[in-house]
Amino acid sequence: MILANIDDYRTLARKRLPHFLFEYIDGGAFSETTLRNNQLDMQQIALRQRVLRDISNVSTQISLFGQTFSMPLGLSPVGIAGLNARRGEVQAAQAAEEAGVPFCLSTVSACAIDEVRAGVQNPIWFQLYMIRDRGFLRDMLARAKAAGTNTLLFTVDMPVPATRYRDMRSGLSGGSLLQRKLTRMGQVLTKPHWAWDVGLWGRPHNLGNIAPILGENAGIDEFWSWLGNNFDPTVTWADIDRIRTEWDGNFIIKGILDADDAKQAANIGCDGLIVSNHGGRQLDGALSSIKALPRIADAVGDDLSLILDSGVRSGLDVVRALALGAKMVMIGRPWVYALAARQKRGVQEILEIFAKEMRVAMALSGCARVEDINSGMLENRPI
């Protein structure tokens, strides 16, 4: 199979993963309207084709948060991504480092932050939720600092869990405990390569960062129970402000879609925010991230570094987002599809694809540097 774009890696991931894992990556909340609109709205943004400009030396390099990156793209935190390949988050972090882009580890990763940090040369980014167990939260902040992390992504769009029908049907969250276990076991048996590479040799499967709380033998079902009991619907901006005062590195809020919320993030001294609807996995019917971006850029673009997440599937999408005010984009599903399809090499390949697509889009719209990308290169501007 020739793998030309992200859709091809998605197809291969579907063939190789147990059904419940693929559905967890691929699915969204409720009827998945926002999930679909993230990509559909992105594709409606037209760029002006410009000609006869010197684009012989196109550069995608950027500087952000005190670091230099090969392109304005990073790998988003994705829960249990490490179950899609043997010690998967380690492989993905290595691929990102070699490509010169940031990797952000999820709180609910399969591999603990210490393990991932040991697998790379430089510190990684880390993502954290506000949960009821404040002791665990403080412990994770301390572990992140001990790992050398200087950039913290704080996710704010999950005060309560959304309903995801695909997960209920696949055996990940629906039905009785016995039904779920039997369903998942049956799916694993149909994927012998995954069962050997990840199921057997990819142990432990204990969600490393929360293993100290759940126990070394805890699995997915114990994780769902713990997570459900630890969502905190009481959280407010005051709680985020306190966390900000405890973190002396870069502090980025993830999950903003509203301009007033963006202004509040600026008021508490954030370094950046991620315009995101959680990949269509939380409030179904919310705006696509790309439609929300222009208003937020108008409101706080000079005060905060804006990152776009959700719906990015190509280097062309990266250019679209930058033209609308983002300084960087982050991808979630694309890198996890690639990891499941071809392990570390798959992640390397899709990063190469994004870089090539971005250079072509820049060249054909007359931009030689990322700094040249602006709203003037758009034929239309979503509002």
JSON list of N, CA, C and O in Angstrom, two decimals, residues 265-292:
[
{"chain": "A", "resi": 265, "resn": "ALA", "atom": "N", "xyz": [-7.93, 34.36, 29.71]},
{"chain": "A", "resi": 265, "resn": "ALA", "atom": "CA", "xyz": [-6.65, 33.66, 29.74]},
{"chain": "A", "resi": 265, "resn": "ALA", "atom": "C", "xyz": [-5.49, 34.65, 29.69]},
{"chain": "A", "resi": 265, "resn": "ALA", "atom": "O", "xyz": [-4.47, 34.48, 30.37]},
{"chain": "A", "resi": 266, "resn": "ALA", "atom": "N", "xyz": [-5.65, 35.69, 28.89]},
{"chain": "A", "resi": 266, "resn": "ALA", "atom": "CA", "xyz": [-4.61, 36.71, 28.83]},
{"chain": "A", "resi": 266, "resn": "ALA", "atom": "C", "xyz": [-4.48, 37.44, 30.16]},
{"chain": "A", "resi": 266, "resn": "ALA", "atom": "O", "xyz": [-3.37, 37.79, 30.59]},
{"chain": "A", "resi": 267, "resn": "ASN", "atom": "N", "xyz": [-5.59, 37.65, 30.85]},
{"chain": "A", "resi": 267, "resn": "ASN", "atom": "CA", "xyz": [-5.58, 38.39, 32.11]},
{"chain": "A", "resi": 267, "resn": "ASN", "atom": "C", "xyz": [-4.82, 37.67, 33.21]},
{"chain": "A", "resi": 267, "resn": "ASN", "atom": "O", "xyz": [-4.29, 38.32, 34.13]},
{"chain": "A", "resi": 268, "resn": "ILE", "atom": "N", "xyz": [-4.78, 36.32, 33.18]},
{"chain": "A", "resi": 268, "resn": "ILE", "atom": "CA", "xyz": [-4.10, 35.60, 34.25]},
{"chain": "A", "resi": 268, "resn": "ILE", "atom": "C", "xyz": [-2.64, 35.31, 33.89]},
{"chain": "A", "resi": 268, "resn": "ILE", "atom": "O", "xyz": [-1.96, 34.60, 34.62]},
{"chain": "A", "resi": 269, "resn": "GLY", "atom": "N", "xyz": [-2.17, 35.84, 32.78]},
{"chain": "A", "resi": 269, "resn": "GLY", "atom": "CA", "xyz": [-0.76, 35.75, 32.47]},
{"chain": "A", "resi": 269, "resn": "GLY", "atom": "C", "xyz": [-0.33, 34.50, 31.74]},
{"chain": "A", "resi": 269, "resn": "GLY", "atom": "O", "xyz": [0.81, 34.06, 31.89]},
{"chain": "A", "resi": 270, "resn": "CYS", "atom": "N", "xyz": [-1.22, 33.93, 30.93]},
{"chain": "A", "resi": 270, "resn": "CYS", "atom": "CA", "xyz": [-0.83, 32.79, 30.11]},
{"chain": "A", "resi": 270, "resn": "CYS", "atom": "C", "xyz": [0.15, 33.23, 29.03]},
{"chain": "A", "resi": 270, "resn": "CYS", "atom": "O", "xyz": [0.13, 34.38, 28.58]},
{"chain": "A", "resi": 271, "resn": "ASP", "atom": "N", "xyz": [0.98, 32.31, 28.60]},
{"chain": "A", "resi": 271, "resn": "ASP", "atom": "CA", "xyz": [1.90, 32.60, 27.50]},
{"chain": "A", "resi": 271, "resn": "ASP", "atom": "C", "xyz": [1.27, 32.31, 26.15]},
{"chain": "A", "resi": 271, "resn": "ASP", "atom": "O", "xyz": [1.68, 32.85, 25.13]},
{"chain": "A", "resi": 272, "resn": "GLY", "atom": "N", "xyz": [0.28, 31.42, 26.15]},
{"chain": "A", "resi": 272, "resn": "GLY", "atom": "CA", "xyz": [-0.39, 31.06, 24.91]},
{"chain": "A", "resi": 272, "resn": "GLY", "atom": "C", "xyz": [-1.67, 30.33, 25.19]},
{"chain": "A", "resi": 272, "resn": "GLY", "atom": "O", "xyz": [-1.97, 29.99, 26.35]},
{"chain": "A", "resi": 273, "resn": "LEU", "atom": "N", "xyz": [-2.46, 30.14, 24.17]},
{"chain": "A", "resi": 273, "resn": "LEU", "atom": "CA", "xyz": [-3.65, 29.31, 24.31]},
{"chain": "A", "resi": 273, "resn": "LEU", "atom": "C", "xyz": [-3.86, 28.52, 23.03]},
{"chain": "A", "resi": 273, "resn": "LEU", "atom": "O", "xyz": [-3.41, 28.91, 21.95]},
{"chain": "A", "resi": 274, "resn": "ILE", "atom": "N", "xyz": [-4.53, 27.40, 23.21]},
{"chain": "A", "resi": 274, "resn": "ILE", "atom": "CA", "xyz": [-4.82, 26.52, 22.08]},
{"chain": "A", "resi": 274, "resn": "ILE", "atom": "C", "xyz": [-6.31, 26.61, 21.76]},
{"chain": "A", "resi": 274, "resn": "ILE", "atom": "O", "xyz": [-7.16, 26.29, 22.59]},
{"chain": "A", "resi": 275, "resn": "VAL", "atom": "N", "xyz": [-6.59, 27.11, 20.57]},
{"chain": "A", "resi": 275, "resn": "VAL", "atom": "CA", "xyz": [-7.96, 27.17, 20.07]},
{"chain": "A", "resi": 275, "resn": "VAL", "atom": "C", "xyz": [-8.33, 25.75, 19.66]},
{"chain": "A", "resi": 275, "resn": "VAL", "atom": "O", "xyz": [-7.81, 25.21, 18.68]},
{"chain": "A", "resi": 276, "resn": "SER", "atom": "N", "xyz": [-9.23, 25.15, 20.43]},
{"chain": "A", "resi": 276, "resn": "SER", "atom": "CA", "xyz": [-9.49, 23.72, 20.25]},
{"chain": "A", "resi": 276, "resn": "SER", "atom": "C", "xyz": [-10.87, 23.35, 20.76]},
{"chain": "A", "resi": 276, "resn": "SER", "atom": "O", "xyz": [-11.34, 23.91, 21.76]},
{"chain": "A", "resi": 277, "resn": "ASN", "atom": "N", "xyz": [-11.52, 22.42, 20.09]},
{"chain": "A", "resi": 277, "resn": "ASN", "atom": "CA", "xyz": [-12.77, 21.83, 20.61]},
{"chain": "A", "resi": 277, "resn": "ASN", "atom": "C", "xyz": [-12.54, 20.36, 20.98]},
{"chain": "A", "resi": 277, "resn": "ASN", "atom": "O", "xyz": [-13.46, 19.55, 20.94]},
{"chain": "A", "resi": 278, "resn": "HIS", "atom": "N", "xyz": [-11.31, 20.05, 21.35]},
{"chain": "A", "resi": 278, "resn": "HIS", "atom": "CA", "xyz": [-10.95, 18.70, 21.78]},
{"chain": "A", "resi": 278, "resn": "HIS", "atom": "C", "xyz": [-11.14, 17.70, 20.64]},
{"chain": "A", "resi": 278, "resn": "HIS", "atom": "O", "xyz": [-11.51, 16.54, 20.86]},
{"chain": "A", "resi": 279, "resn": "GLY", "atom": "N", "xyz": [-10.89, 18.16, 19.42]},
{"chain": "A", "resi": 279, "resn": "GLY", "atom": "CA", "xyz": [-11.04, 17.27, 18.28]},
{"chain": "A", "resi": 279, "resn": "GLY", "atom": "C", "xyz": [-12.47, 16.81, 18.04]},
{"chain": "A", "resi": 279, "resn": "GLY", "atom": "O", "xyz": [-12.70, 15.74, 17.47]},
{"chain": "A", "resi": 280, "resn": "GLY", "atom": "N", "xyz": [-13.44, 17.65, 18.46]},
{"chain": "A", "resi": 280, "resn": "GLY", "atom": "CA", "xyz": [-14.85, 17.25, 18.31]},
{"chain": "A", "resi": 280, "resn": "GLY", "atom": "C", "xyz": [-15.28, 16.19, 19.31]},
{"chain": "A", "resi": 280, "resn": "GLY", "atom": "O", "xyz": [-16.30, 15.52, 19.09]},
{"chain": "A", "resi": 281, "resn": "ARG", "atom": "N", "xyz": [-14.56, 16.07, 20.41]},
{"chain": "A", "resi": 281, "resn": "ARG", "atom": "CA", "xyz": [-14.82, 14.99, 21.36]},
{"chain": "A", "resi": 281, "resn": "ARG", "atom": "C", "xyz": [-15.54, 15.46, 22.63]},
{"chain": "A", "resi": 281, "resn": "ARG", "atom": "O", "xyz": [-15.76, 14.67, 23.54]},
{"chain": "A", "resi": 282, "resn": "GLN", "atom": "N", "xyz": [-15.88, 16.76, 22.71]},
{"chain": "A", "resi": 282, "resn": "GLN", "atom": "CA", "xyz": [-16.55, 17.26, 23.90]},
{"chain": "A", "resi": 282, "resn": "GLN", "atom": "C", "xyz": [-17.94, 17.83, 23.56]},
{"chain": "A", "resi": 282, "resn": "GLN", "atom": "O", "xyz": [-18.90, 17.10, 23.53]},
{"chain": "A", "resi": 283, "resn": "LEU", "atom": "N", "xyz": [-18.04, 19.14, 23.29]},
{"chain": "A", "resi": 283, "resn": "LEU", "atom": "CA", "xyz": [-19.34, 19.74, 23.01]},
{"chain": "A", "resi": 283, "resn": "LEU", "atom": "C", "xyz": [-19.66, 19.60, 21.53]},
{"chain": "A", "resi": 283, "resn": "LEU", "atom": "O", "xyz": [-19.16, 20.36, 20.71]},
{"chain": "A", "resi": 284, "resn": "ASP", "atom": "N", "xyz": [-20.49, 18.62, 21.20]},
{"chain": "A", "resi": 284, "resn": "ASP", "atom": "CA", "xyz": [-20.89, 18.47, 19.80]},
{"chain": "A", "resi": 284, "resn": "ASP", "atom": "C", "xyz": [-21.84, 19.61, 19.44]},
{"chain": "A", "resi": 284, "resn": "ASP", "atom": "O", "xyz": [-22.77, 19.92, 20.18]},
{"chain": "A", "resi": 285, "resn": "GLY", "atom": "N", "xyz": [-21.59, 20.24, 18.30]},
{"chain": "A", "resi": 285, "resn": "GLY", "atom": "CA", "xyz": [-22.34, 21.42, 17.92]},
{"chain": "A", "resi": 285, "resn": "GLY", "atom": "C", "xyz": [-21.58, 22.70, 18.17]},
{"chain": "A", "resi": 285, "resn": "GLY", "atom": "O", "xyz": [-22.02, 23.77, 17.75]},
{"chain": "A", "resi": 286, "resn": "ALA", "atom": "N", "xyz": [-20.42, 22.61, 18.85]},
{"chain": "A", "resi": 286, "resn": "ALA", "atom": "CA", "xyz": [-19.58, 23.78, 19.03]},
{"chain": "A", "resi": 286, "resn": "ALA", "atom": "C", "xyz": [-18.95, 24.17, 17.70]},
{"chain": "A", "resi": 286, "resn": "ALA", "atom": "O", "xyz": [-18.90, 23.38, 16.76]},
{"chain": "A", "resi": 287, "resn": "LEU", "atom": "N", "xyz": [-18.46, 25.40, 17.63]},
{"chain": "A", "resi": 287, "resn": "LEU", "atom": "CA", "xyz": [-17.78, 25.86, 16.44]},
{"chain": "A", "resi": 287, "resn": "LEU", "atom": "C", "xyz": [-16.58, 24.98, 16.11]},
{"chain": "A", "resi": 287, "resn": "LEU", "atom": "O", "xyz": [-15.92, 24.46, 17.01]},
{"chain": "A", "resi": 288, "resn": "SER", "atom": "N", "xyz": [-16.30, 24.86, 14.84]},
{"chain": "A", "resi": 288, "resn": "SER", "atom": "CA", "xyz": [-15.02, 24.26, 14.46]},
{"chain": "A", "resi": 288, "resn": "SER", "atom": "C", "xyz": [-13.91, 25.19, 14.94]},
{"chain": "A", "resi": 288, "resn": "SER", "atom": "O", "xyz": [-14.10, 26.41, 15.08]},
{"chain": "A", "resi": 289, "resn": "SER", "atom": "N", "xyz": [-12.75, 24.64, 15.20]},
{"chain": "A", "resi": 289, "resn": "SER", "atom": "CA", "xyz": [-11.65, 25.45, 15.71]},
{"chain": "A", "resi": 289, "resn": "SER", "atom": "C", "xyz": [-11.23, 26.53, 14.72]},
{"chain": "A", "resi": 289, "resn": "SER", "atom": "O", "xyz": [-10.91, 27.66, 15.11]},
{"chain": "A", "resi": 290, "resn": "ILE", "atom": "N", "xyz": [-11.23, 26.20, 13.44]},
{"chain": "A", "resi": 290, "resn": "ILE", "atom": "CA", "xyz": [-10.78, 27.17, 12.45]},
{"chain": "A", "resi": 290, "resn": "ILE", "atom": "C", "xyz": [-11.76, 28.34, 12.33]},
{"chain": "A", "resi": 290, "resn": "ILE", "atom": "O", "xyz": [-11.34, 29.48, 12.06]},
{"chain": "A", "resi": 291, "resn": "LYS", "atom": "N", "xyz": [-13.05, 28.12, 12.57]},
{"chain": "A", "resi": 291, "resn": "LYS", "atom": "CA", "xyz": [-14.01, 29.22, 12.56]},
{"chain": "A", "resi": 291, "resn": "LYS", "atom": "C", "xyz": [-13.89, 30.08, 13.81]},
{"chain": "A", "resi": 291, "resn": "LYS", "atom": "O", "xyz": [-14.17, 31.28, 13.79]},
{"chain": "A", "resi": 292, "resn": "ALA", "atom": "N", "xyz": [-13.51, 29.47, 14.92]},
{"chain": "A", "resi": 292, "resn": "ALA", "atom": "CA", "xyz": [-13.35, 30.23, 16.16]},
{"chain": "A", "resi": 292, "resn": "ALA", "atom": "C", "xyz": [-12.08, 31.07, 16.16]},
{"chain": "A", "resi": 292, "resn": "ALA", "atom": "O", "xyz": [-12.00, 32.09, 16.84]}
]
